[in-house]
């Protein structure tokens, strides 16, 4: 079992602020790191799948980095908007998920 | 394009009653299929996954079972529900050819309350 941990558990930011969350896992114990956004009353939506150490991916204002040697991934949101409010999940392969970071962006 | 259907959306069942949740995928062949559960205050837990018809892998021994009678149909069942089976159940699929690199596509979920 891959123990995936996410921090912080919840986060409130003002509209326009940039923010980031952490996903940590036992290093070198998986093949792919997945990030999902889960909005209330919707199903989780895939953001990124990363496999290589040093990998960096970007989608609009959201980006993610991966460090497999030290066992962490960061998700960054630049200029947060109210529509970014959601729970952000990370998972090792498709099997092991953290408890998520709940982001609330205050207008 | 691919779509996933999961039903019912909500379910209230008494302890000891049976359970059947169904999930179907359209627009792709030989997908990998998954059942997850999120219990109150907990993370998303993988229950079962399947790489083909009749092939089921169980991640957590428990009161539930899964079956894949057709290529794009995945069923979660229980003969007798327990209170601890309450939670939010999500079905998902990924491209079978993509392996672990393939992102998951989730259904809308089923809120199960066992009373």
PDB file of C-alpha atoms in Angstrom:
ATOM      1  CA  UNK A   1       0.000   0.000   0.000  1.00  0.00           C
ATOM      2  CA  UNK A   2       1.299   3.425  -0.977  1.00  0.00           C
ATOM      3  CA  UNK A   3       0.750   6.014   1.760  1.00  0.00           C
ATOM      4  CA  UNK A   4      -0.099   9.296   0.061  1.00  0.00           C
ATOM      5  CA  UNK A   5      -0.421  12.404   2.204  1.00  0.00           C
ATOM      6  CA  UNK A   6      -1.666  15.826   1.252  1.00  0.00           C
ATOM      7  CA  UNK A   7      -1.260  19.156   2.998  1.00  0.00           C
ATOM      8  CA  UNK A   8      -2.788  21.388   3.997  1.00  0.00           C
ATOM      9  CA  UNK A   9      -6.133  19.709   4.573  1.00  0.00           C
ATOM     10  CA  UNK A  10      -7.957  22.945   3.757  1.00  0.00           C
ATOM     11  CA  UNK A  11      -7.047  26.381   2.548  1.00  0.00           C
ATOM     12  CA  UNK A  12      -8.833  29.710   2.194  1.00  0.00           C
ATOM     13  CA  UNK A  13      -7.310  32.330  -0.089  1.00  0.00           C
ATOM     14  CA  UNK A  14      -8.410  35.664  -1.473  1.00  0.00           C
ATOM     15  CA  UNK A  15      -9.247  36.005  -5.128  1.00  0.00           C
ATOM     16  CA  UNK A  16      -6.084  36.884  -7.021  1.00  0.00           C
ATOM     17  CA  UNK A  17      -3.722  35.211  -4.563  1.00  0.00           C
ATOM     18  CA  UNK A  18      -1.440  32.450  -5.731  1.00  0.00           C
ATOM     19  CA  UNK A  19      -1.311  29.266  -3.718  1.00  0.00           C
ATOM     20  CA  UNK A  20       0.194  25.802  -3.641  1.00  0.00           C
ATOM     21  CA  UNK A  21      -0.429  22.404  -2.044  1.00  0.00           C
ATOM     22  CA  UNK A  22       1.757  19.430  -1.335  1.00  0.00           C
ATOM     23  CA  UNK A  23       1.396  15.752  -2.064  1.00  0.00           C
ATOM     24  CA  UNK A  24       3.955  13.452  -0.445  1.00  0.00           C
ATOM     25  CA  UNK A  25       4.522   9.744  -0.923  1.00  0.00           C
ATOM     26  CA  UNK A  26       7.195   7.097  -0.335  1.00  0.00           C
ATOM     27  CA  UNK A  27       9.786   7.906  -2.984  1.00  0.00           C
ATOM     28  CA  UNK A  28      10.310   5.568  -5.943  1.00  0.00           C
ATOM     29  CA  UNK A  29       7.355   3.462  -4.929  1.00  0.00           C
ATOM     30  CA  UNK A  30       5.021   4.179  -7.800  1.00  0.00           C
ATOM     31  CA  UNK A  31       4.967   4.772 -11.544  1.00  0.00           C
ATOM     32  CA  UNK A  32       2.688   7.781 -12.044  1.00  0.00           C
ATOM     33  CA  UNK A  33       1.467  10.650  -9.888  1.00  0.00           C
ATOM     34  CA  UNK A  34      -2.061  11.837 -10.656  1.00  0.00           C
ATOM     35  CA  UNK A  35      -3.733  15.160  -9.754  1.00  0.00           C
ATOM     36  CA  UNK A  36      -7.509  15.641  -9.866  1.00  0.00           C
ATOM     37  CA  UNK A  37      -9.855  18.538  -9.167  1.00  0.00           C
ATOM     38  CA  UNK A  38     -13.111  17.629  -7.448  1.00  0.00           C
ATOM     39  CA  UNK A  39     -15.751  20.332  -7.401  1.00  0.00           C
ATOM     40  CA  UNK A  40     -18.789  20.035  -5.167  1.00  0.00           C
ATOM     41  CA  UNK A  41     -21.633  18.082  -6.769  1.00  0.00           C
ATOM     42  CA  UNK A  42     -19.419  17.009  -9.661  1.00  0.00           C
ATOM     43  CA  UNK A  43     -17.120  14.080 -10.309  1.00  0.00           C
ATOM     44  CA  UNK A  44     -13.326  14.338 -10.016  1.00  0.00           C
ATOM     45  CA  UNK A  45     -11.654  15.681 -13.129  1.00  0.00           C
ATOM     46  CA  UNK A  46      -8.118  14.788 -14.164  1.00  0.00           C
ATOM     47  CA  UNK A  47      -5.605  17.631 -14.133  1.00  0.00           C
ATOM     48  CA  UNK A  48      -2.197  16.000 -14.614  1.00  0.00           C
ATOM     49  CA  UNK A  49      -0.463  12.652 -14.791  1.00  0.00           C
ATOM     50  CA  UNK A  50       3.288  12.818 -14.194  1.00  0.00           C
ATOM     51  CA  UNK A  51       5.849  10.060 -14.282  1.00  0.00           C
ATOM     52  CA  UNK A  52       9.346  11.495 -14.514  1.00  0.00           C
ATOM     53  CA  UNK A  53      11.453  13.048 -11.804  1.00  0.00           C
ATOM     54  CA  UNK A  54      11.560  16.788 -12.459  1.00  0.00           C
ATOM     55  CA  UNK A  55       8.415  16.622 -14.573  1.00  0.00           C
ATOM     56  CA  UNK A  56       6.499  19.872 -14.744  1.00  0.00           C
ATOM     57  CA  UNK A  57       3.057  20.281 -16.301  1.00  0.00           C
ATOM     58  CA  UNK A  58       0.813  23.270 -16.822  1.00  0.00           C
ATOM     59  CA  UNK A  59      -2.817  23.841 -17.678  1.00  0.00           C
ATOM     60  CA  UNK A  60      -3.796  27.493 -17.752  1.00  0.00           C
ATOM     61  CA  UNK A  61      -3.128  28.995 -14.316  1.00  0.00           C
ATOM     62  CA  UNK A  62      -2.511  25.593 -12.725  1.00  0.00           C
ATOM     63  CA  UNK A  63       0.823  23.822 -12.782  1.00  0.00           C
ATOM     64  CA  UNK A  64       2.421  20.884 -11.023  1.00  0.00           C
ATOM     65  CA  UNK A  65       5.909  19.590 -10.360  1.00  0.00           C
ATOM     66  CA  UNK A  66       7.164  16.158  -9.384  1.00  0.00           C
ATOM     67  CA  UNK A  67      10.181  15.103  -7.337  1.00  0.00           C
ATOM     68  CA  UNK A  68      10.295  11.316  -7.173  1.00  0.00           C
ATOM     69  CA  UNK A  69      13.636  11.175  -5.371  1.00  0.00           C
ATOM     70  CA  UNK A  70      12.366  13.050  -2.343  1.00  0.00           C
ATOM     71  CA  UNK A  71       8.773  11.893  -2.716  1.00  0.00           C
ATOM     72  CA  UNK A  72       6.657  14.977  -3.269  1.00  0.00           C
ATOM     73  CA  UNK A  73       4.617  16.855  -5.829  1.00  0.00           C
ATOM     74  CA  UNK A  74       3.461  20.471  -5.688  1.00  0.00           C
ATOM     75  CA  UNK A  75       0.342  21.879  -7.290  1.00  0.00           C
ATOM     76  CA  UNK A  76       0.387  25.631  -7.924  1.00  0.00           C
ATOM     77  CA  UNK A  77      -2.517  27.912  -8.756  1.00  0.00           C
ATOM     78  CA  UNK A  78      -1.601  31.371  -9.974  1.00  0.00           C
ATOM     79  CA  UNK A  79      -4.084  34.190  -9.411  1.00  0.00           C
ATOM     80  CA  UNK A  80      -6.780  32.069  -7.755  1.00  0.00           C
ATOM     81  CA  UNK A  81     -10.346  32.589  -8.921  1.00  0.00           C
ATOM     82  CA  UNK A  82     -13.600  31.598  -7.164  1.00  0.00           C
ATOM     83  CA  UNK A  83     -14.119  28.881  -9.781  1.00  0.00           C
ATOM     84  CA  UNK A  84     -10.896  27.238  -8.562  1.00  0.00           C
ATOM     85  CA  UNK A  85     -12.686  26.361  -5.318  1.00  0.00           C
ATOM     86  CA  UNK A  86     -12.612  22.567  -5.127  1.00  0.00           C
ATOM     87  CA  UNK A  87     -10.891  19.654  -3.461  1.00  0.00           C
ATOM     88  CA  UNK A  88      -7.596  18.757  -5.118  1.00  0.00           C
ATOM     89  CA  UNK A  89      -6.680  15.068  -4.928  1.00  0.00           C
ATOM     90  CA  UNK A  90      -3.383  13.443  -5.664  1.00  0.00           C
ATOM     91  CA  UNK A  91      -2.906   9.749  -6.171  1.00  0.00           C
ATOM     92  CA  UNK A  92      -0.127   7.241  -6.723  1.00  0.00           C
ATOM     93  CA  UNK A  93      -0.800   5.355  -9.955  1.00  0.00           C
ATOM     94  CA  UNK A  94      -4.569   4.930 -10.078  1.00  0.00           C
ATOM     95  CA  UNK A  95      -4.740   3.147  -6.773  1.00  0.00           C
ATOM     96  CA  UNK A  96      -3.696   5.207  -3.764  1.00  0.00           C
ATOM     97  CA  UNK A  97      -5.158   8.614  -3.052  1.00  0.00           C
ATOM     98  CA  UNK A  98      -4.576  11.199  -0.390  1.00  0.00           C
ATOM     99  CA  UNK A  99      -7.432  12.807   1.513  1.00  0.00           C
ATOM    100  CA  UNK A 100      -7.244  15.939  -0.622  1.00  0.00           C
ATOM    101  CA  UNK A 101      -6.764  19.653  -0.075  1.00  0.00           C
ATOM    102  CA  UNK A 102      -9.977  21.656   0.045  1.00  0.00           C
ATOM    103  CA  UNK A 103      -9.458  25.086  -1.512  1.00  0.00           C
ATOM    104  CA  UNK A 104     -11.884  27.954  -1.032  1.00  0.00           C
ATOM    105  CA  UNK A 105     -11.241  31.134  -2.996  1.00  0.00           C
ATOM    106  CA  UNK A 106     -12.930  34.128  -1.409  1.00  0.00           C
ATOM    107  CA  UNK A 107     -14.163  36.784  -3.876  1.00  0.00           C
TER     108      UNK A 107
ATOM    109  CA  UNK B   1     -16.362  10.680 -27.088  1.00  0.00           C
ATOM    110  CA  UNK B   2     -16.498   8.500 -24.022  1.00  0.00           C
ATOM    111  CA  UNK B   3     -19.128   8.689 -21.305  1.00  0.00           C
ATOM    112  CA  UNK B   4     -19.617   6.903 -18.007  1.00  0.00           C
ATOM    113  CA  UNK B   5     -22.947   6.281 -16.355  1.00  0.00           C
ATOM    114  CA  UNK B   6     -23.354   5.314 -12.729  1.00  0.00           C
ATOM    115  CA  UNK B   7     -26.588   4.682 -10.869  1.00  0.00           C
ATOM    116  CA  UNK B   8     -28.406   5.191  -8.640  1.00  0.00           C
ATOM    117  CA  UNK B   9     -27.287   8.641  -7.464  1.00  0.00           C
ATOM    118  CA  UNK B  10     -28.509   8.086  -3.916  1.00  0.00           C
ATOM    119  CA  UNK B  11     -29.570   5.009  -2.015  1.00  0.00           C
ATOM    120  CA  UNK B  12     -30.814   4.361   1.503  1.00  0.00           C
ATOM    121  CA  UNK B  13     -30.751   0.723   2.518  1.00  0.00           C
ATOM    122  CA  UNK B  14     -31.307  -1.092   5.823  1.00  0.00           C
ATOM    123  CA  UNK B  15     -28.594  -3.160   7.444  1.00  0.00           C
ATOM    124  CA  UNK B  16     -28.607  -6.696   6.111  1.00  0.00           C
ATOM    125  CA  UNK B  17     -30.156  -5.837   2.758  1.00  0.00           C
ATOM    126  CA  UNK B  18     -28.408  -6.553  -0.555  1.00  0.00           C
ATOM    127  CA  UNK B  19     -26.712  -3.966  -2.741  1.00  0.00           C
ATOM    128  CA  UNK B  20     -26.191  -3.565  -6.450  1.00  0.00           C
ATOM    129  CA  UNK B  21     -24.553  -0.510  -7.986  1.00  0.00           C
ATOM    130  CA  UNK B  22     -24.044  -0.406 -11.706  1.00  0.00           C
ATOM    131  CA  UNK B  23     -21.626   1.437 -13.928  1.00  0.00           C
ATOM    132  CA  UNK B  24     -21.397   1.440 -17.710  1.00  0.00           C
ATOM    133  CA  UNK B  25     -18.965   3.092 -20.086  1.00  0.00           C
ATOM    134  CA  UNK B  26     -19.675   4.100 -23.673  1.00  0.00           C
ATOM    135  CA  UNK B  27     -17.410   5.105 -26.509  1.00  0.00           C
ATOM    136  CA  UNK B  28     -14.390   2.938 -25.791  1.00  0.00           C
ATOM    137  CA  UNK B  29     -13.439  -0.726 -25.772  1.00  0.00           C
ATOM    138  CA  UNK B  30     -11.620  -2.795 -23.163  1.00  0.00           C
ATOM    139  CA  UNK B  31     -11.339  -0.026 -20.573  1.00  0.00           C
ATOM    140  CA  UNK B  32      -9.888  -0.561 -17.143  1.00  0.00           C
ATOM    141  CA  UNK B  33     -12.703  -0.178 -14.627  1.00  0.00           C
ATOM    142  CA  UNK B  34     -12.571   0.824 -10.966  1.00  0.00           C
ATOM    143  CA  UNK B  35     -14.766   1.131  -7.883  1.00  0.00           C
ATOM    144  CA  UNK B  36     -13.734   3.596  -5.167  1.00  0.00           C
ATOM    145  CA  UNK B  37     -15.328   4.546  -1.867  1.00  0.00           C
ATOM    146  CA  UNK B  38     -15.027   7.699   0.154  1.00  0.00           C
ATOM    147  CA  UNK B  39     -16.189   7.202   3.724  1.00  0.00           C
ATOM    148  CA  UNK B  40     -17.038  10.248   5.832  1.00  0.00           C
ATOM    149  CA  UNK B  41     -13.872  12.213   6.626  1.00  0.00           C
ATOM    150  CA  UNK B  42     -11.630   9.801   4.747  1.00  0.00           C
ATOM    151  CA  UNK B  43      -9.826   9.754   1.432  1.00  0.00           C
ATOM    152  CA  UNK B  44     -10.708   7.966  -1.754  1.00  0.00           C
ATOM    153  CA  UNK B  45     -10.129   4.240  -1.300  1.00  0.00           C
ATOM    154  CA  UNK B  46      -9.807   1.816  -4.188  1.00  0.00           C
ATOM    155  CA  UNK B  47     -12.098  -1.173  -3.703  1.00  0.00           C
ATOM    156  CA  UNK B  48     -11.875  -3.137  -6.954  1.00  0.00           C
ATOM    157  CA  UNK B  49     -10.408  -2.786 -10.395  1.00  0.00           C
ATOM    158  CA  UNK B  50     -10.755  -4.809 -13.566  1.00  0.00           C
ATOM    159  CA  UNK B  51      -8.619  -5.032 -16.694  1.00  0.00           C
ATOM    160  CA  UNK B  52     -11.041  -7.261 -18.585  1.00  0.00           C
ATOM    161  CA  UNK B  53     -14.258  -9.270 -18.540  1.00  0.00           C
ATOM    162  CA  UNK B  54     -14.349 -11.543 -15.528  1.00  0.00           C
ATOM    163  CA  UNK B  55     -11.021 -10.203 -14.203  1.00  0.00           C
ATOM    164  CA  UNK B  56     -11.459  -8.550 -10.823  1.00  0.00           C
ATOM    165  CA  UNK B  57      -8.772  -7.471  -8.377  1.00  0.00           C
ATOM    166  CA  UNK B  58      -9.726  -6.620  -4.835  1.00  0.00           C
ATOM    167  CA  UNK B  59      -7.688  -4.102  -2.919  1.00  0.00           C
ATOM    168  CA  UNK B  60      -9.448  -4.279   0.416  1.00  0.00           C
ATOM    169  CA  UNK B  61     -11.075  -7.413   1.834  1.00  0.00           C
ATOM    170  CA  UNK B  62     -14.563  -6.507   2.936  1.00  0.00           C
ATOM    171  CA  UNK B  63     -18.266  -7.086   2.671  1.00  0.00           C
ATOM    172  CA  UNK B  64     -18.417  -6.142  -1.002  1.00  0.00           C
ATOM    173  CA  UNK B  65     -17.814  -7.882  -4.311  1.00  0.00           C
ATOM    174  CA  UNK B  66     -17.531  -6.743  -7.915  1.00  0.00           C
ATOM    175  CA  UNK B  67     -18.291  -8.295 -11.248  1.00  0.00           C
ATOM    176  CA  UNK B  68     -17.665  -7.405 -14.862  1.00  0.00           C
ATOM    177  CA  UNK B  69     -20.153  -9.386 -16.943  1.00  0.00           C
ATOM    178  CA  UNK B  70     -19.571  -7.319 -20.084  1.00  0.00           C
ATOM    179  CA  UNK B  71     -16.645  -5.322 -21.413  1.00  0.00           C
ATOM    180  CA  UNK B  72     -18.062  -1.948 -20.378  1.00  0.00           C
ATOM    181  CA  UNK B  73     -20.169  -2.901 -17.385  1.00  0.00           C
ATOM    182  CA  UNK B  74     -18.960  -2.983 -13.804  1.00  0.00           C
ATOM    183  CA  UNK B  75     -21.191  -3.952 -10.889  1.00  0.00           C
ATOM    184  CA  UNK B  76     -20.590  -3.519  -7.166  1.00  0.00           C
ATOM    185  CA  UNK B  77     -22.564  -5.839  -4.920  1.00  0.00           C
ATOM    186  CA  UNK B  78     -23.129  -6.932  -1.384  1.00  0.00           C
ATOM    187  CA  UNK B  79     -25.251  -9.753  -0.034  1.00  0.00           C
ATOM    188  CA  UNK B  80     -25.770  -8.094   3.349  1.00  0.00           C
ATOM    189  CA  UNK B  81     -24.966  -4.452   3.973  1.00  0.00           C
ATOM    190  CA  UNK B  82     -23.284  -3.265   7.141  1.00  0.00           C
ATOM    191  CA  UNK B  83     -23.474   0.189   8.685  1.00  0.00           C
ATOM    192  CA  UNK B  84     -19.806   0.645   7.807  1.00  0.00           C
ATOM    193  CA  UNK B  85     -20.646   0.299   4.108  1.00  0.00           C
ATOM    194  CA  UNK B  86     -22.142   3.794   4.130  1.00  0.00           C
ATOM    195  CA  UNK B  87     -20.227   6.227   1.972  1.00  0.00           C
ATOM    196  CA  UNK B  88     -19.834   7.768  -1.427  1.00  0.00           C
ATOM    197  CA  UNK B  89     -19.064   5.258  -4.179  1.00  0.00           C
ATOM    198  CA  UNK B  90     -17.391   6.269  -7.386  1.00  0.00           C
ATOM    199  CA  UNK B  91     -16.956   4.261 -10.544  1.00  0.00           C
ATOM    200  CA  UNK B  92     -14.163   5.199 -12.937  1.00  0.00           C
ATOM    201  CA  UNK B  93     -12.571   4.055 -16.161  1.00  0.00           C
ATOM    202  CA  UNK B  94      -9.223   4.541 -17.866  1.00  0.00           C
ATOM    203  CA  UNK B  95      -7.850   3.499 -21.227  1.00  0.00           C
ATOM    204  CA  UNK B  96      -6.690  -0.085 -21.018  1.00  0.00           C
ATOM    205  CA  UNK B  97      -3.772   0.604 -23.316  1.00  0.00           C
ATOM    206  CA  UNK B  98      -2.525   3.556 -21.259  1.00  0.00           C
ATOM    207  CA  UNK B  99      -1.701   1.593 -18.161  1.00  0.00           C
ATOM    208  CA  UNK B 100      -0.919   3.514 -15.037  1.00  0.00           C
ATOM    209  CA  UNK B 101      -0.249   6.675 -17.057  1.00  0.00           C
ATOM    210  CA  UNK B 102      -3.858   6.863 -18.153  1.00  0.00           C
ATOM    211  CA  UNK B 103      -5.975   9.361 -16.174  1.00  0.00           C
ATOM    212  CA  UNK B 104      -9.173   8.225 -14.511  1.00  0.00           C
ATOM    213  CA  UNK B 105     -12.594   9.346 -15.710  1.00  0.00           C
ATOM    214  CA  UNK B 106     -15.141   9.250 -12.941  1.00  0.00           C
ATOM    215  CA  UNK B 107     -18.878   8.778 -12.812  1.00  0.00           C
ATOM    216  CA  UNK B 108     -21.114  11.049 -10.763  1.00  0.00           C
ATOM    217  CA  UNK B 109     -21.089   8.763  -7.758  1.00  0.00           C
ATOM    218  CA  UNK B 110     -23.632   7.033  -5.526  1.00  0.00           C
ATOM    219  CA  UNK B 111     -24.333   8.242  -2.003  1.00  0.00           C
ATOM    220  CA  UNK B 112     -25.136   5.107   0.015  1.00  0.00           C
ATOM    221  CA  UNK B 113     -26.604   5.387   3.486  1.00  0.00           C
ATOM    222  CA  UNK B 114     -27.059   2.183   5.435  1.00  0.00           C
ATOM    223  CA  UNK B 115     -29.555   2.576   8.272  1.00  0.00           C
TER     224      UNK B 115
END
